[in-house]
Amino acid sequence: MSLSFAPPSPIPHKSTTHNFKSRCTHCTFALNYASKTEPETSPPNKRELPIEKKVQESKDIELEVLYDDGFGSVSVRDYFSAAKDMVRDDAGPPRWFSPIECGKPVTHAPLLLFLPGADGLGLGLILHHKSLGKVFEVRCLHIPVKDRTSFEGLINIVEKCIESEHSIRPSRPIYLVGDSFGGCLALAVAARNPTIDLVLVLVNPATSFDKSPLQPLFPLLENLPNNLQVNVPYILSFAMGDPIKMAMVGMDRGLPSLQTIEKLSNTLTSMLPLLSELAEIIPKEILLWKLKLLKSAAAYTNSRLYAVKAPVLILASGKDNLLPSGDEADRLFSTLKDCKVRYFKDNGHTLLLEDGVNLLTVIKAAGMYRRSRQRDVIMDYLPPTKSEFDKTFNQDQRLISIASSPVFFSTLQNGKIVRGLEGVPGKGPVLLVGYHMLLGLELGMLHKQFIEDRKMILHGMTHPIVFSRKYESSRTELSHYDNINLYGGVSVNPVNMYRLLQQGSFVLLYPGGTREAMHRKGEEYKLFWPEQPEFVRMAARLGATIVPFGVVGADDLAELVLDYDDQKRMPFFREWIEEMNKDVANIRSNKDGEVSQQEFCLPIIVPKVPGRFYYLFGKPIETKGQEILLKDSDNAMAVYRQIKSEIEGIMAYLKKKREEDPYRSIIQRALFQATYGPSSQIPTFEF
């Protein structure tokens, strides 16, 4: 790993510079410390390229589906080794550095400034440098160990940087990622600069420092004998983070249990000696200064929270032994004007150094990534990475994948049905139109198959209630709803669909919407479509190919116990439904029939002995050159009804054929894989 220190912007006059180079087992540093100007060793006519030039050179960088974000390639041991090298001969004022491993970001990437915790090193993002560097221009603030800059002095340093960057590119948002103490710094800067487009990401902010459970111990540090000082880092390390989760970073989840335990034990053993390096970072006199700095930072920031106008994303840990971060998230969520929280109930204070927390994923999932003043859900969308795909489908949704064992079929132009997605066009624009199973249970495996097989994102047209801030809380955890942002879901409306098809995307549309996904008992595999062929006319206008599809299997996975009608008859559920739909726009109020009257609710289901999911994509329908569909509403309606009829036929076909599948039962599938191996493709019915 290499880190390059550089000032945020060159200033013409000279000042003292400090150069440092060293090597260690894990990292290579090439640090160039500069407080106000470029390095003196630079030739006078070879200054660093201005930011505008850098952006121009990076304009062709785009990200592919399942790109490698590098997350998991760096461990906490690398952090300790890097910290050891950084504090050696560390002198000079606070300054910014750009980690070289961040690389060159995508087109018009926003600026991300990392504001460190009380250690001041600026290495708190070390596990995230590679992933963040793909989509942000990353700079980290380094505060030397012996530096005594006041909190207001640090605010001035950050302000000078954001003012300079804002003057160069006023339309580019600036992200302030504040870790613990850095969270106070980020909030204070935002309160003093309401006209600059800032986005705050706060990780266990230290605004609750006065409520720390360790407060009674802090006065004792002043009288602690110097010979006991070496024990302080060990005490603080266990208060700050979860050593197990820190040791798990980068560990292969596919290892057998015994190997996992052995590797975890070895990692923990190797980490313990490194904790003593914290003694170099925070000797007694410096620790006392840091505590005073934290106290003043919290007081200063809390008195100015009312002035914070910037959007804020808080990452709060449920097992933070240093600060009451969960309770503080509650307070900030109710105090700040525009605040979201993602709660990590099983993590400690050092959240960014613990296993399973990918900061970029959290920012994307919360809908907080943008490259201009207003977020564009289409142009600002970032495709899922390899690590995100693995966590979503090979970890979080592994059980439903095993339980449903999905089978995919498609139809070639000659009408032949084949297993796989061969019959689905390989190039957009494509509009996939289908049936929505109970609770949308088919969605996960549908996205997985298209990403795995074709590296294609299906942009699902999604009910706006999913994106509503109404259901945000101070204890919101990452969930299935966040995955909708990760995997391309957008609010269903004509503008979003038009823009996606116009740029050649694959769009997923369920005309039956929530009425199908929340159907009543006895309504399995029944379509509830409006009688307006809007999507046919839009597809024809943009020359999109329409692919009808059907899916069956939800009735083999779960049984509906309480449907919408049942819940409306029960006082508690009735009030819950009314509250859920309060102030939610009816997106089909101008339509006829039941589809226009469906309220949003969650049917109560119980699991069954799993059967199997079957997907069949019908023969593609070309609309390019079919201007008659635009001019003649009767022709458009005929195509619309043809598509609906074909989907009904597909589901009837699948319901009949699944009876012939010898591996419909999970028991038979388990026996097959026990015989032929877990990676073997499980057979199905003849088609």
Tab-separated table of N, CA, C and O in Angstrom, residues 496-538:
chain	number	residue	atom	x	y	z
A	496	ASN	N	-39.079	7.786	-15.408
A	496	ASN	CA	-37.987	6.850	-15.130
A	496	ASN	C	-37.939	5.719	-16.154
A	496	ASN	O	-36.864	5.325	-16.620
A	497	MET	N	-39.113	5.178	-16.506
A	497	MET	CA	-39.133	4.094	-17.485
A	497	MET	C	-38.635	4.584	-18.845
A	497	MET	O	-37.849	3.902	-19.512
A	498	TYR	N	-39.080	5.760	-19.243
A	498	TYR	CA	-38.671	6.312	-20.536
A	498	TYR	C	-37.148	6.505	-20.589
A	498	TYR	O	-36.491	6.108	-21.555
A	499	ARG	N	-36.586	7.101	-19.533
A	499	ARG	CA	-35.145	7.375	-19.519
A	499	ARG	C	-34.325	6.082	-19.534
A	499	ARG	O	-33.280	6.006	-20.187
A	500	LEU	N	-34.777	5.082	-18.805
A	500	LEU	CA	-34.049	3.812	-18.776
A	500	LEU	C	-34.077	3.124	-20.138
A	500	LEU	O	-33.044	2.639	-20.623
A	501	LEU	N	-35.249	3.063	-20.760
A	501	LEU	CA	-35.338	2.441	-22.082
A	501	LEU	C	-34.567	3.254	-23.112
A	501	LEU	O	-33.949	2.697	-24.026
A	502	GLN	N	-34.594	4.555	-22.968
A	502	GLN	CA	-33.887	5.425	-23.916
A	502	GLN	C	-32.385	5.155	-23.910
A	502	GLN	O	-31.726	5.250	-24.947
A	503	GLN	N	-31.832	4.803	-22.738
A	503	GLN	CA	-30.392	4.541	-22.675
A	503	GLN	C	-30.065	3.053	-22.866
A	503	GLN	O	-28.937	2.625	-22.643
A	504	GLY	N	-31.066	2.261	-23.278
A	504	GLY	CA	-30.801	0.868	-23.635
A	504	GLY	C	-30.760	-0.096	-22.476
A	504	GLY	O	-30.129	-1.164	-22.572
A	505	SER	N	-31.435	0.223	-21.383
A	505	SER	CA	-31.406	-0.637	-20.193
A	505	SER	C	-32.414	-1.773	-20.292
A	505	SER	O	-33.284	-1.797	-21.165
A	506	PHE	N	-32.294	-2.710	-19.349
A	506	PHE	CA	-33.285	-3.770	-19.153
A	506	PHE	C	-34.200	-3.321	-18.013
A	506	PHE	O	-33.732	-3.074	-16.897
A	507	VAL	N	-35.484	-3.202	-18.308
A	507	VAL	CA	-36.448	-2.691	-17.340
A	507	VAL	C	-37.412	-3.810	-16.964
A	507	VAL	O	-37.906	-4.540	-17.826
A	508	LEU	N	-37.673	-3.930	-15.665
A	508	LEU	CA	-38.562	-4.965	-15.141
A	508	LEU	C	-39.868	-4.313	-14.693
A	508	LEU	O	-39.870	-3.454	-13.808
A	509	LEU	N	-40.977	-4.727	-15.294
A	509	LEU	CA	-42.273	-4.108	-15.015
A	509	LEU	C	-43.308	-5.156	-14.626
A	509	LEU	O	-43.446	-6.187	-15.290
A	510	TYR	N	-44.036	-4.870	-13.557
A	510	TYR	CA	-45.162	-5.691	-13.132
A	510	TYR	C	-46.433	-4.844	-13.226
A	510	TYR	O	-46.724	-4.066	-12.298
A	511	PRO	N	-47.200	-4.969	-14.301
A	511	PRO	CA	-48.420	-4.161	-14.419
A	511	PRO	C	-49.395	-4.386	-13.273
A	511	PRO	O	-50.153	-3.491	-12.905
A	512	GLY	N	-49.377	-5.594	-12.679
A	512	GLY	CA	-50.275	-5.878	-11.562
A	512	GLY	C	-49.807	-5.315	-10.243
A	512	GLY	O	-50.577	-5.234	-9.283
A	513	GLY	N	-48.544	-4.944	-10.161
A	513	GLY	CA	-47.979	-4.274	-9.005
A	513	GLY	C	-48.301	-4.914	-7.676
A	513	GLY	O	-48.295	-6.137	-7.510
A	514	THR	N	-48.608	-4.058	-6.691
A	514	THR	CA	-48.858	-4.542	-5.331
A	514	THR	C	-50.124	-5.392	-5.223
A	514	THR	O	-50.229	-6.227	-4.326
A	515	ARG	N	-51.056	-5.196	-6.154
A	515	ARG	CA	-52.290	-6.000	-6.099
A	515	ARG	C	-51.973	-7.482	-6.297
A	515	ARG	O	-52.602	-8.350	-5.685
A	516	GLU	N	-51.003	-7.782	-7.174
A	516	GLU	CA	-50.592	-9.177	-7.369
A	516	GLU	C	-49.694	-9.651	-6.237
A	516	GLU	O	-49.845	-10.771	-5.739
A	517	ALA	N	-48.748	-8.805	-5.825
A	517	ALA	CA	-47.792	-9.205	-4.790
A	517	ALA	C	-48.461	-9.375	-3.432
A	517	ALA	O	-47.920	-10.052	-2.552
A	518	MET	N	-49.637	-8.774	-3.257
A	518	MET	CA	-50.360	-8.872	-1.993
A	518	MET	C	-51.751	-9.456	-2.219
A	518	MET	O	-52.741	-8.997	-1.645
A	519	HIS	N	-51.787	-10.451	-3.079
A	519	HIS	CA	-53.081	-11.016	-3.451
A	519	HIS	C	-53.748	-11.726	-2.271
A	519	HIS	O	-53.118	-12.052	-1.270
A	520	ARG	N	-55.028	-11.965	-2.433
A	520	ARG	CA	-55.809	-12.638	-1.407
A	520	ARG	C	-55.703	-14.158	-1.553
A	520	ARG	O	-55.141	-14.662	-2.523
A	521	LYS	N	-56.275	-14.861	-0.595
A	521	LYS	CA	-56.307	-16.322	-0.657
A	521	LYS	C	-57.109	-16.763	-1.885
A	521	LYS	O	-58.158	-16.200	-2.190
A	522	GLY	N	-56.600	-17.784	-2.552
A	522	GLY	CA	-57.272	-18.307	-3.736
A	522	GLY	C	-57.014	-17.522	-4.999
A	522	GLY	O	-57.578	-17.844	-6.051
A	523	GLU	N	-56.172	-16.478	-4.938
A	523	GLU	CA	-55.886	-15.653	-6.126
A	523	GLU	C	-54.492	-15.905	-6.679
A	523	GLU	O	-53.974	-15.099	-7.440
A	524	GLU	N	-53.873	-17.023	-6.309
A	524	GLU	CA	-52.543	-17.332	-6.813
A	524	GLU	C	-52.551	-17.378	-8.345
A	524	GLU	O	-53.448	-17.967	-8.956
A	525	TYR	N	-51.551	-16.742	-8.948
A	525	TYR	CA	-51.324	-16.779	-10.401
A	525	TYR	C	-52.470	-16.147	-11.199
A	525	TYR	O	-52.729	-16.524	-12.331
A	526	LYS	N	-53.117	-15.174	-10.569
A	526	LYS	CA	-54.138	-14.411	-11.273
A	526	LYS	C	-53.595	-13.017	-11.545
A	526	LYS	O	-53.047	-12.378	-10.641
A	527	LEU	N	-53.728	-12.552	-12.790
A	527	LEU	CA	-53.231	-11.227	-13.156
A	527	LEU	C	-54.265	-10.151	-12.829
A	527	LEU	O	-55.453	-10.323	-13.077
A	528	PHE	N	-53.778	-9.034	-12.275
A	528	PHE	CA	-54.623	-7.867	-12.005
A	528	PHE	C	-54.001	-6.673	-12.731
A	528	PHE	O	-53.186	-5.944	-12.166
A	529	TRP	N	-54.376	-6.511	-13.976
A	529	TRP	CA	-53.782	-5.472	-14.801
A	529	TRP	C	-54.796	-4.367	-15.094
A	529	TRP	O	-55.990	-4.637	-15.284
A	530	PRO	N	-54.318	-3.123	-15.186
A	530	PRO	CA	-55.200	-2.046	-15.646
A	530	PRO	C	-55.491	-2.223	-17.132
A	530	PRO	O	-54.793	-2.971	-17.826
A	531	GLU	N	-56.483	-1.526	-17.623
A	531	GLU	CA	-56.879	-1.686	-19.028
A	531	GLU	C	-56.321	-0.588	-19.919
A	531	GLU	O	-56.965	-0.168	-20.871
A	532	GLN	N	-55.151	-0.111	-19.606
A	532	GLN	CA	-54.486	0.896	-20.440
A	532	GLN	C	-53.127	0.365	-20.884
A	532	GLN	O	-52.311	-0.027	-20.045
A	533	PRO	N	-52.853	0.360	-22.188
A	533	PRO	CA	-51.612	-0.240	-22.707
A	533	PRO	C	-50.442	0.745	-22.754
A	533	PRO	O	-49.741	0.842	-23.763
A	534	GLU	N	-50.208	1.488	-21.661
A	534	GLU	CA	-49.161	2.517	-21.705
A	534	GLU	C	-47.792	1.946	-22.037
A	534	GLU	O	-47.034	2.517	-22.816
A	535	PHE	N	-47.446	0.814	-21.395
A	535	PHE	CA	-46.084	0.313	-21.589
A	535	PHE	C	-45.847	-0.160	-23.016
A	535	PHE	O	-44.719	-0.103	-23.519
A	536	VAL	N	-46.894	-0.620	-23.715
A	536	VAL	CA	-46.738	-1.037	-25.118
A	536	VAL	C	-46.404	0.166	-25.982
A	536	VAL	O	-45.491	0.127	-26.821
A	537	ARG	N	-47.099	1.258	-25.772
A	537	ARG	CA	-46.870	2.458	-26.565
A	537	ARG	C	-45.494	3.059	-26.283
A	537	ARG	O	-44.811	3.523	-27.194
A	538	MET	N	-45.074	3.031	-25.014
A	538	MET	CA	-43.751	3.564	-24.692
A	538	MET	C	-42.653	2.696	-25.291
A	538	MET	O	-41.655	3.212	-25.825
